[in-house]
Coordinates of C-alpha atoms in Angstrom, one line a residue:
Chain A
M1 CA 98.1 103.8 49.6
A2 CA 96.4 100.7 48.0
S3 CA 99.1 98.4 49.3
I4 CA 98.9 99.9 52.8
M5 CA 95.1 99.4 52.8
A6 CA 95.4 95.8 51.7
M7 CA 97.9 95.1 54.5
V8 CA 95.7 97.0 57.1
E9 CA 92.7 95.1 55.8
S10 CA 94.4 91.7 56.4
L11 CA 95.4 92.8 60.0
V12 CA 91.9 93.9 60.7
A13 CA 90.5 90.6 59.4
E14 CA 93.0 88.7 61.6
A15 CA 91.9 90.8 64.7
A16 CA 88.2 90.3 63.8
G17 CA 88.7 86.6 63.3
H18 CA 90.2 86.5 66.7
A19 CA 87.0 88.0 68.2
G20 CA 85.0 85.3 66.4
A21 CA 83.1 87.7 64.1
E22 CA 82.9 87.8 60.4
G23 CA 81.8 91.0 58.7
P24 CA 81.9 92.5 55.3
S25 CA 85.3 93.7 54.2
E26 CA 84.7 97.3 53.2
A27 CA 87.2 100.0 53.8
D28 CA 84.7 102.3 55.4
T29 CA 82.9 99.8 57.6
P30 CA 83.4 100.8 61.3
L31 CA 85.9 98.5 63.0
R32 CA 83.3 97.9 65.7
E33 CA 81.0 96.4 63.1
R34 CA 83.8 94.2 61.9
G35 CA 83.7 92.6 65.3
L36 CA 86.6 94.4 66.9
D37 CA 86.0 95.4 70.6
S38 CA 88.1 97.7 72.6
L39 CA 90.8 95.2 73.5
S40 CA 91.0 93.9 69.9
V41 CA 91.5 97.5 68.7
V42 CA 94.6 97.8 70.9
A43 CA 95.9 94.4 69.6
L44 CA 95.4 95.7 66.1
M45 CA 97.3 98.9 66.9
V46 CA 100.2 96.8 68.2
S47 CA 100.2 94.5 65.1
V48 CA 100.0 97.5 62.7
E49 CA 103.0 99.1 64.4
S50 CA 105.0 95.9 64.1
A51 CA 103.9 95.2 60.5
F52 CA 104.8 98.7 59.2
G53 CA 107.6 99.6 61.6
V54 CA 105.7 102.7 62.8
W55 CA 105.0 104.1 66.2
F56 CA 101.7 105.9 66.9
P57 CA 102.3 109.1 68.8
S58 CA 99.9 109.8 71.6
H59 CA 97.8 112.3 69.7
L60 CA 96.9 109.8 67.0
I61 CA 95.8 107.0 69.4
N62 CA 92.1 107.8 69.3
H63 CA 88.8 106.8 67.9
E64 CA 89.3 108.9 64.7
T65 CA 92.4 106.9 63.7
F66 CA 90.8 103.6 64.6
T67 CA 87.4 104.2 62.9
S68 CA 87.8 102.1 59.7
V69 CA 90.4 100.5 57.5
R70 CA 90.5 103.7 55.5
T71 CA 91.1 106.1 58.4
L72 CA 93.7 103.8 59.9
S73 CA 95.5 103.4 56.5
A74 CA 95.7 107.1 56.0
V75 CA 97.3 107.6 59.4
V76 CA 99.8 104.8 58.8
Q77 CA 100.7 106.3 55.4
G78 CA 101.3 109.7 57.1
L79 CA 103.6 108.1 59.7
A80 CA 105.4 106.0 57.1
T81 CA 106.1 109.0 55.0
E82 CA 107.3 111.0 57.9
E83 CA 109.7 108.3 58.9
S84 CA 111.2 107.9 55.4
L85 CA 111.9 111.6 55.2
Chain B
M1 CA 88.4 105.4 110.7
S2 CA 87.1 108.2 112.8
Y3 CA 85.7 107.6 116.3
R4 CA 82.2 108.4 115.0
E5 CA 82.6 105.8 112.3
A6 CA 84.1 103.2 114.6
K7 CA 81.0 103.6 116.8
Q8 CA 78.9 102.9 113.7
R9 CA 80.6 99.7 112.6
L10 CA 78.2 97.5 110.7
P11 CA 75.9 95.7 113.1
A12 CA 76.1 91.9 113.0
E13 CA 72.6 91.6 111.4
A14 CA 73.5 93.9 108.5
T15 CA 72.2 93.1 105.0
V16 CA 72.9 94.8 101.7
I17 CA 69.7 96.8 102.2
T18 CA 70.5 97.9 105.8
M19 CA 74.0 99.0 104.6
L20 CA 72.3 101.2 102.0
R21 CA 69.8 102.5 104.5
R22 CA 72.5 103.3 107.0
R23 CA 74.5 105.3 104.4
A24 CA 71.3 107.1 103.4
E25 CA 70.7 108.1 107.0
L26 CA 74.4 108.8 107.8
M27 CA 75.4 110.7 104.7
P28 CA 72.4 111.3 102.4
E29 CA 74.0 114.0 100.3
A30 CA 77.3 112.2 99.7
P31 CA 77.9 110.8 96.3
Y32 CA 77.5 107.0 96.2
L33 CA 78.1 106.2 92.5
T34 CA 78.9 108.1 89.4
F35 CA 78.0 106.4 86.2
V36 CA 80.1 107.3 83.2
D37 CA 79.0 106.5 79.7
G38 CA 81.4 107.8 77.0
M39 CA 80.7 111.3 76.0
A40 CA 77.3 111.4 77.7
E41 CA 76.9 113.6 80.8
P42 CA 77.9 111.4 83.8
E43 CA 75.2 110.7 86.4
T44 CA 76.0 111.0 90.1
V45 CA 73.6 109.4 92.5
T46 CA 73.9 110.2 96.3
F47 CA 73.3 107.5 99.0
G48 CA 70.1 109.3 99.9
E49 CA 68.8 109.3 96.3
M50 CA 69.8 105.7 95.7
Y51 CA 67.9 104.7 98.7
R52 CA 64.8 106.6 97.7
R53 CA 64.8 105.3 94.2
T54 CA 65.4 101.7 95.5
V55 CA 62.4 101.9 97.9
A56 CA 60.2 103.5 95.2
H57 CA 61.0 100.8 92.7
A58 CA 60.7 98.0 95.2
E59 CA 57.1 99.1 95.9
V60 CA 56.3 98.7 92.2
L61 CA 57.9 95.3 92.1
A62 CA 56.1 94.2 95.3
E63 CA 52.7 95.7 94.5
D64 CA 52.3 95.5 90.7
F65 CA 54.4 92.4 90.0
D66 CA 53.8 90.5 93.3
V67 CA 57.6 90.1 93.8
T68 CA 57.9 88.5 97.2
R69 CA 60.4 86.9 99.5
G70 CA 62.2 83.9 97.9
D71 CA 61.2 84.8 94.3
T72 CA 63.9 84.8 91.7
V73 CA 64.0 87.9 89.5
G74 CA 66.4 88.1 86.5
L75 CA 68.3 91.3 85.8
L76 CA 69.9 92.1 82.4
A77 CA 72.4 94.4 84.2
S78 CA 74.4 97.1 82.5
N79 CA 76.7 99.6 84.2
N80 CA 74.1 102.3 84.8
A81 CA 72.0 103.8 87.6
Q82 CA 68.8 102.0 86.6
S83 CA 70.4 98.6 86.8
T84 CA 71.8 99.4 90.3
V85 CA 68.4 100.6 91.5
K86 CA 66.7 97.4 90.1
L87 CA 69.3 95.2 91.8
L88 CA 68.8 96.9 95.1
A89 CA 65.0 97.0 94.7
I90 CA 64.9 93.2 94.0
L91 CA 66.9 92.6 97.2
T92 CA 64.6 95.0 99.2
C93 CA 61.7 92.8 98.2
G94 CA 63.5 89.8 99.8
A95 CA 63.8 88.3 96.3
R96 CA 66.9 86.8 94.7
C97 CA 68.5 88.7 91.9
L98 CA 69.8 86.5 89.1
M99 CA 72.4 88.4 87.2
L100 CA 72.3 88.1 83.5
S101 CA 74.7 89.5 80.8
P102 CA 73.0 91.6 78.1
N103 CA 75.7 90.2 75.8
D104 CA 74.7 86.6 76.2
P105 CA 72.9 84.9 73.4
A106 CA 69.1 84.8 73.8
E107 CA 69.1 81.0 73.9
R108 CA 71.5 80.9 76.8
L109 CA 69.4 83.5 78.7
R110 CA 66.3 81.5 78.1
M111 CA 67.8 78.3 79.4
I112 CA 69.3 79.9 82.5
T113 CA 66.1 81.8 83.5
A114 CA 63.9 78.7 82.9
A115 CA 66.3 76.4 84.9
H116 CA 66.2 78.7 87.9
H117 CA 62.4 79.5 87.8
T118 CA 62.8 83.2 87.2
R119 CA 59.5 85.0 87.9
L120 CA 60.3 87.9 85.7
T121 CA 63.4 89.5 84.1
L122 CA 64.1 93.2 84.3
V123 CA 66.0 95.1 81.7
G124 CA 68.7 97.3 83.2
D125 CA 68.9 99.7 80.2
D126 CA 65.2 100.7 80.7
P127 CA 64.3 103.4 83.2
E128 CA 63.0 102.1 86.5
V129 CA 59.3 102.6 87.2
S130 CA 58.4 104.2 90.6
A131 CA 55.1 104.4 92.3
S132 CA 55.9 106.9 95.0
D133 CA 58.6 109.3 96.1
G134 CA 60.3 106.5 97.8
S135 CA 60.0 107.8 101.3
P136 CA 60.7 104.8 103.5
Q137 CA 57.6 105.4 105.7
N138 CA 55.4 104.3 102.8
S139 CA 57.2 101.0 102.4
A140 CA 55.2 98.0 103.2
V141 CA 58.1 95.7 102.3
P142 CA 59.2 93.6 105.3
P143 CA 62.9 93.5 106.2
V144 CA 65.2 90.8 104.8
G145 CA 67.2 88.4 106.9
R146 CA 71.0 88.2 106.5
A147 CA 71.0 84.5 105.9
E148 CA 68.6 84.9 103.0
D149 CA 69.7 84.5 99.4
A150 CA 70.7 87.8 97.7
I151 CA 72.4 87.3 94.3
L152 CA 72.7 84.4 91.8
F153 CA 75.7 84.3 89.5
S154 CA 76.1 81.7 86.8
T155 CA 79.7 80.3 86.9
S156 CA 80.1 78.6 83.6
G157 CA 78.3 76.7 81.0
S158 CA 75.1 77.2 79.2
T159 CA 72.7 74.4 79.9
A160 CA 70.3 73.7 82.7
A161 CA 73.1 71.8 84.4
S162 CA 75.3 74.9 84.7
K163 CA 76.2 75.8 88.2
M164 CA 74.4 78.8 89.7
V165 CA 76.2 80.3 92.7
V166 CA 73.9 81.6 95.5
Q167 CA 75.3 84.4 97.5
T168 CA 73.6 85.5 100.7
H169 CA 73.3 88.9 102.2
A170 CA 75.7 87.8 104.9
N171 CA 78.2 86.8 102.2
A172 CA 77.9 90.2 100.5
V173 CA 78.2 92.2 103.7
A174 CA 81.2 90.1 104.9
N175 CA 83.0 90.6 101.6
A176 CA 82.2 94.4 101.4
S177 CA 83.4 94.9 105.0
A178 CA 86.6 92.8 104.6
F179 CA 87.4 94.5 101.2
S180 CA 86.9 98.0 102.7
R181 CA 89.1 97.2 105.6
H182 CA 91.9 95.6 103.5
H183 CA 92.0 98.7 101.2
G184 CA 91.6 101.2 104.0
L185 CA 88.6 102.6 102.1
R186 CA 87.1 105.7 103.8
R187 CA 84.2 107.9 103.1
G188 CA 84.6 110.1 100.1
Q189 CA 87.5 108.2 98.7
R190 CA 87.0 107.2 95.1
I191 CA 87.3 103.7 93.6
M192 CA 86.9 103.4 89.8
G193 CA 85.8 100.3 87.9
F194 CA 84.5 99.3 84.6
L195 CA 83.9 95.6 85.0
P196 CA 80.3 94.6 84.2
I197 CA 78.0 94.5 87.2
H198 CA 76.5 91.2 85.9
H199 CA 79.8 89.8 87.2
A200 CA 80.5 89.3 90.9
N201 CA 83.5 91.6 90.8
G202 CA 81.5 94.5 89.4
V203 CA 78.8 94.1 91.9
H204 CA 80.9 93.7 95.0
T205 CA 83.9 95.9 94.3
T206 CA 82.1 98.9 92.7
L207 CA 78.5 98.7 94.1
F208 CA 78.8 97.1 97.6
A209 CA 82.2 98.2 98.9
P210 CA 81.1 101.9 98.9
L211 CA 78.0 100.8 100.9
A212 CA 80.3 99.3 103.6
S213 CA 82.8 102.2 103.6
G214 CA 81.0 105.3 102.4
A215 CA 83.5 105.5 99.5
H216 CA 82.4 106.9 96.1
G217 CA 82.3 104.5 93.3
I218 CA 83.0 105.6 89.7
L219 CA 81.5 103.1 87.3
L220 CA 82.4 103.3 83.7
R221 CA 80.0 101.8 81.2
A222 CA 82.8 99.8 79.6
F223 CA 86.6 99.9 79.2
E224 CA 87.6 102.4 76.5
P225 CA 91.3 102.2 75.9
F226 CA 91.5 105.7 74.3
G227 CA 89.3 107.4 76.9
Y228 CA 90.4 105.6 80.1
H229 CA 93.3 108.0 80.9
Q230 CA 90.9 110.9 80.7
S231 CA 88.5 109.2 83.1
L232 CA 91.4 108.6 85.5
N233 CA 92.4 112.3 85.4
R234 CA 88.8 113.5 85.7
Y235 CA 87.7 111.4 88.6
R236 CA 91.2 110.9 90.3
P237 CA 90.3 107.6 92.1
R238 CA 92.5 106.3 94.9
I239 CA 92.0 102.8 93.6
A240 CA 91.3 101.7 90.0
S241 CA 89.9 98.2 89.5
A242 CA 91.0 96.4 86.4
V243 CA 91.9 93.0 84.8
P244 CA 95.3 92.0 83.4
S245 CA 94.3 92.2 79.7
V246 CA 93.2 95.8 80.3
L247 CA 96.4 96.7 82.2
D248 CA 98.4 95.3 79.2
A249 CA 96.3 97.4 76.8
L250 CA 97.0 100.5 78.9
L251 CA 100.7 99.8 78.7
D252 CA 100.3 99.6 74.9
V253 CA 98.3 102.8 74.4
W254 CA 99.8 105.1 77.0
R255 CA 102.7 106.9 75.3
D256 CA 103.0 110.3 76.9
E257 CA 100.2 109.7 79.4
R258 CA 100.9 109.0 83.1
P259 CA 98.5 107.9 85.7
P260 CA 97.5 110.7 88.1
A261 CA 99.6 110.9 91.3
T262 CA 96.3 110.4 93.3
L263 CA 96.1 106.8 92.1
D264 CA 97.5 104.6 94.8
Y265 CA 97.4 101.4 92.8
F266 CA 95.5 99.2 90.3
L267 CA 93.5 96.4 91.8
S268 CA 93.7 93.4 89.4
A269 CA 91.6 90.3 89.5
A270 CA 89.8 87.7 87.4
A271 CA 92.8 86.3 85.6
P272 CA 96.5 85.7 86.5
L273 CA 98.7 88.7 86.3
S274 CA 102.0 88.3 84.4
G275 CA 105.2 89.3 85.9
H276 CA 105.8 91.4 82.8
T277 CA 102.7 93.5 83.4
V278 CA 103.7 94.1 87.1
R279 CA 107.2 95.0 86.2
E280 CA 106.3 97.4 83.3
M281 CA 103.8 99.3 85.5
Y282 CA 106.4 99.7 88.1
R283 CA 109.3 100.5 85.8
R284 CA 107.3 103.1 83.8
Y285 CA 105.1 104.7 86.5
R286 CA 106.4 103.4 89.9
L287 CA 102.9 102.2 90.2
R288 CA 102.0 99.0 92.1
I289 CA 99.4 96.4 91.1
V290 CA 97.6 94.9 93.9
Q291 CA 96.4 91.5 92.8
G292 CA 93.5 89.7 94.4
Y293 CA 91.9 86.3 94.1
G294 CA 88.5 84.8 94.6
L295 CA 85.6 83.0 92.9
S296 CA 82.0 83.8 92.9
E297 CA 81.7 80.8 95.3
T298 CA 83.7 83.0 97.7
T299 CA 81.6 86.1 96.9
N300 CA 84.5 88.1 95.4
F301 CA 87.8 88.4 97.1
S302 CA 89.4 85.7 99.3
T303 CA 92.9 87.1 99.2
T304 CA 94.5 90.4 98.2
L305 CA 98.0 91.7 98.2
P306 CA 98.6 93.9 101.3
I307 CA 98.5 97.5 100.2
D308 CA 101.3 98.6 102.5
L309 CA 104.0 96.1 101.6
L310 CA 107.6 97.2 102.2
D311 CA 109.5 97.8 99.0
A312 CA 111.6 94.6 99.7
D313 CA 108.4 92.6 100.1
Y314 CA 106.8 94.0 96.9
H315 CA 110.0 93.0 95.1
A316 CA 109.9 89.5 96.5
A317 CA 106.2 88.9 96.1
M318 CA 105.6 90.7 92.8
L319 CA 108.5 92.2 90.8
D320 CA 111.0 89.4 91.2
A321 CA 108.6 86.5 91.6
E322 CA 108.1 84.0 88.9
I323 CA 104.4 84.1 89.6
P324 CA 103.1 87.3 91.2
S325 CA 101.4 86.7 94.6
V326 CA 97.6 87.0 95.0
G327 CA 98.2 88.2 98.5
V328 CA 97.0 87.3 102.0
P329 CA 93.5 86.2 103.2
L330 CA 91.0 88.9 103.8
R331 CA 89.4 89.2 107.3
D332 CA 87.0 86.3 108.0
C333 CA 88.5 84.2 105.2
E334 CA 90.7 81.3 105.8
I335 CA 92.9 79.7 103.1
G336 CA 94.1 76.1 103.3
I337 CA 96.3 74.2 100.9
F338 CA 95.3 70.5 100.7
Q339 CA 96.5 67.3 99.1
G340 CA 93.5 65.1 99.6
D341 CA 92.4 65.6 103.2
T342 CA 95.8 66.6 104.4
R343 CA 96.6 70.2 104.9
V344 CA 100.2 70.8 103.6
S345 CA 102.9 73.2 104.8
P346 CA 104.0 76.5 103.2
G347 CA 105.8 76.0 100.0
V348 CA 104.0 72.8 99.0
V349 CA 101.6 72.8 96.1
G350 CA 98.1 71.6 96.6
E351 CA 94.5 72.5 96.0
V352 CA 93.4 75.9 97.4
R353 CA 90.4 75.7 99.7
M354 CA 88.6 78.4 101.6
R355 CA 86.2 78.7 104.5
G356 CA 84.7 81.7 106.2
K357 CA 81.9 84.2 106.1
S358 CA 82.2 85.0 102.3
V359 CA 82.0 81.3 101.2
F360 CA 78.6 80.6 99.5
P361 CA 76.1 78.2 100.9
R362 CA 75.2 76.2 97.8
Y363 CA 74.6 76.0 94.0
D364 CA 71.0 76.8 93.3
G365 CA 68.9 73.6 93.0
N366 CA 72.0 71.5 92.7
P367 CA 72.8 69.5 95.9
E368 CA 75.0 67.1 94.0
E369 CA 77.4 69.8 92.8
T370 CA 77.2 71.5 96.1
A371 CA 78.3 68.4 97.9
L372 CA 81.2 67.9 95.5
A373 CA 82.3 71.5 96.0
F374 CA 82.9 71.1 99.7
R375 CA 85.2 68.8 101.6
G376 CA 85.5 68.7 105.4
G377 CA 83.8 72.1 105.6
W378 CA 86.2 73.7 103.1
F379 CA 85.2 75.0 99.7
C380 CA 87.4 73.3 97.1
S381 CA 88.4 76.0 94.5
G382 CA 89.9 73.6 91.9
D383 CA 92.9 76.0 91.8
L384 CA 96.3 74.9 92.7
G385 CA 98.8 76.9 94.7
Y386 CA 101.1 77.3 97.6
Q387 CA 101.7 79.7 100.4
F388 CA 104.8 81.5 101.5
P389 CA 105.8 83.9 104.3
T390 CA 107.2 87.5 103.8
E391 CA 109.2 89.6 106.2
G392 CA 106.7 92.3 106.9
N393 CA 103.4 90.2 107.1
S394 CA 102.1 87.8 109.7
E395 CA 99.8 86.2 107.1
L396 CA 101.0 83.8 104.4
H397 CA 100.9 84.9 100.8
L398 CA 99.2 82.7 98.2
V399 CA 100.6 81.9 94.8
L400 CA 98.5 80.2 92.2
T401 CA 100.2 77.7 90.0
G402 CA 97.4 76.2 87.9
R403 CA 94.1 74.5 88.0
A404 CA 92.9 71.1 88.9
K405 CA 89.6 71.3 87.0
N406 CA 89.2 71.5 83.2
V407 CA 88.0 75.1 83.2
A408 CA 89.5 77.8 81.1
K409 CA 89.2 81.5 81.9
V410 CA 88.5 83.5 78.8
R411 CA 88.3 87.2 79.5
G412 CA 87.7 86.4 83.1
E413 CA 84.8 84.2 82.3
A414 CA 85.0 80.5 83.4
V415 CA 84.3 78.2 80.6
S416 CA 84.0 74.4 81.1
L417 CA 86.1 72.6 78.5
E418 CA 84.0 69.5 79.1
E419 CA 80.8 71.3 78.5
M420 CA 82.0 72.6 75.2
E421 CA 83.1 69.1 74.2
R422 CA 79.6 67.9 75.0
A423 CA 78.1 70.6 72.9
L424 CA 80.3 69.6 69.9
L425 CA 79.5 65.9 70.4
A426 CA 75.7 66.7 70.5
R427 CA 75.8 66.5 66.7
P428 CA 76.1 63.0 65.2
D429 CA 78.6 64.2 62.6
I430 CA 81.3 64.7 65.2
R431 CA 82.6 61.4 66.6
D432 CA 85.0 62.8 69.2
A433 CA 86.0 66.2 70.4
V434 CA 88.5 67.7 72.8
V435 CA 88.7 71.3 73.7
L436 CA 92.1 72.7 74.7
S437 CA 93.0 75.9 76.4
V438 CA 96.0 77.8 75.2
P439 CA 97.4 81.1 76.5
S440 CA 96.3 84.3 74.8
R441 CA 97.7 87.7 75.4
L442 CA 94.3 89.3 74.6
D443 CA 91.9 86.9 76.3
G444 CA 94.1 85.3 79.0
E445 CA 93.2 82.0 77.5
E446 CA 91.6 81.0 74.3
L447 CA 90.1 77.7 73.3
V448 CA 91.1 75.4 70.5
A449 CA 88.7 72.6 69.5
V450 CA 90.2 69.3 68.2
I451 CA 87.6 67.2 66.5
A452 CA 87.3 63.8 64.8
A453 CA 84.4 63.4 62.3
D454 CA 83.2 60.7 60.0
N455 CA 81.7 63.1 57.5
D456 CA 82.6 66.7 57.0
P457 CA 81.1 68.6 59.9
G458 CA 81.4 71.9 58.0
S459 CA 83.6 74.9 57.9
D460 CA 85.1 76.5 60.9
S461 CA 82.6 79.3 60.7
A462 CA 79.7 76.7 60.6
L463 CA 81.2 75.1 63.7
R464 CA 81.5 78.4 65.4
K465 CA 77.9 79.3 64.7
R466 CA 76.9 76.0 66.2
L467 CA 78.6 77.0 69.5
A468 CA 77.8 80.7 69.4
G469 CA 74.3 80.2 70.7
S470 CA 75.4 78.6 74.0
F471 CA 78.8 80.1 74.9
P472 CA 80.1 83.6 75.6
R473 CA 81.3 85.1 72.4
H474 CA 85.0 85.2 73.2
A475 CA 84.9 81.6 74.4
V476 CA 84.0 80.2 71.0
P477 CA 87.1 78.6 69.5
K478 CA 89.0 80.5 66.8
R479 CA 90.7 77.3 65.6
F480 CA 89.4 73.9 64.8
I481 CA 91.9 71.1 64.3
R482 CA 90.6 68.0 62.5
L483 CA 92.2 64.6 63.3
D484 CA 91.3 61.1 62.2
H485 CA 91.0 60.1 65.8
I486 CA 91.8 61.7 69.1
P487 CA 94.3 59.8 71.2
R488 CA 92.9 58.6 74.5
T489 CA 94.2 56.4 77.3
A490 CA 93.0 52.9 78.0
T491 CA 90.4 54.4 80.4
G492 CA 89.2 56.8 77.7
K493 CA 90.8 59.8 79.2
V494 CA 92.4 62.5 77.1
Q495 CA 95.8 63.8 78.2
R496 CA 95.2 67.4 77.3
D497 CA 98.8 68.5 77.9
E498 CA 100.2 65.7 75.8
L499 CA 97.7 66.4 73.0
A500 CA 98.5 70.1 73.0
R501 CA 102.2 69.3 72.8
R502 CA 101.7 66.9 69.9
L503 CA 99.7 69.6 68.1
A504 CA 102.5 72.1 68.8
L505 CA 100.1 74.3 70.7
P506 CA 101.7 76.6 73.3
P507 CA 101.5 75.0 76.8
S508 CA 98.7 76.1 79.1
K509 CA 98.9 76.4 82.9
A510 CA 95.6 74.5 83.0
P511 CA 94.9 71.7 83.6
V512 CA 97.5 70.4 86.0
Q513 CA 96.8 67.1 87.6
V514 CA 97.7 66.6 91.2
E515 CA 97.1 63.5 93.2
D516 CA 93.6 63.4 94.6
A517 CA 92.9 67.0 93.9
G518 CA 89.4 66.8 94.8

């Protein structure tokens, strides 16, 4: 989980940098406060999918998944585990 | 159009306010706008109610704030009912409404309002104050003429020198009527949008087109990628207004979702649509994207793809085209392609120029820039393109190939590269600066600043902070490239394309030089 979170964190930082904002890098900080707007969140989703080789199913593409680094990492871990089974 | 409606075509003297009053008389109980803000209960305002609220608020503006004909009143406009009431009330007073973005930095807002002598600025998120029940009989406000100024939109830039487009009532009515006719909008049909109403597109497409047609506008507070599909299903619009980056985002997030069958098409504007987006939307959903084009100088839309193209023509103009078409001229708008003063034939690239009822009269308080914007009675867009014929249409289609001016479009907002360069050069530590525009999937274009400095001008984030006060947030460069010196020609010009190539930046469509572009 720690390595997934580190990776997600770096992708979030990249997406936030894109939006020109610099916020604190805490796992529970809302992504909005990190400077990610609605379009940046979609860009983040695409970059997470390609970085981890996962595919978010429709029911997981929502605000709950994309709340913070922690919530997103948990979903990614779930998807990665499913796919390796 | 029914016979009854045909008999009630807009009179030639119509203004935005007479359009509203006519709807309030004709169909007072019909929904005019539904405002949707996330999980909050949506607010639907009928034509009758909007008229009453507008008149009641106009009385307060006129009587308590002495707002009178010719005044300029700022409006920090959000996509809600109060902002719409305030806009229409300002117009009812015969004043000019200067549209301001609540997201703009305070410094930028201060400069803009000061430069255009704004009497007062209204905050669109606050509830509107009303003196009476808004019954029109009580109104002491004199009627407004159609040639009078209605709305002011800032085109680009941040300083007092930025160009402020003046749109008259006649411009707004012409655009709303032509738009409604082109899209075959009828009373009760729904058109959904989310673009901010402090932009021309939000005002004209979502707020004014329903006034001309009797359609029902659905205005979302903002684009929410995860909630948009639900809104489409709930409100089932016939037309959904969007921009290319949002259409791309929808293609990314829609997995099992499908657009409702009631959706005829997406209307896309503000930035060039890629062939990929057009093809994916068609391949996955058999859904068409109707692309339009215009500038705030031409009110909103000058051209739009015909909505009833034959399949073969949709393939030719959109699916198989290298650059998707922005369609044919709307009624009362003429398009000319020029090289210098010579109008060129179909297929030949030149500067796109417009004339007609939706073309603006002037930049506010700026006769020099106004004179530069017109040539032989035509408005010079600064965009490059060519026209071509299709089988099924008598009008020529327009294809845009680039821009003649050094203006980037970041998230639909025009940003002057030269102005950002001036802002960078305003500090003595930066000796030379060039701002380049590179394509961005997210923002359409993004800016990269190339700087030459004698001393260390500070970190990227310090440089960003320096620009953040004066430019829209997304326009502030993500990257700063430091060079010893910036290559310029003997005449001091920068060859932006050449510089971008040397820096291994991806090629941009803008700027393209043509001979004597304007």
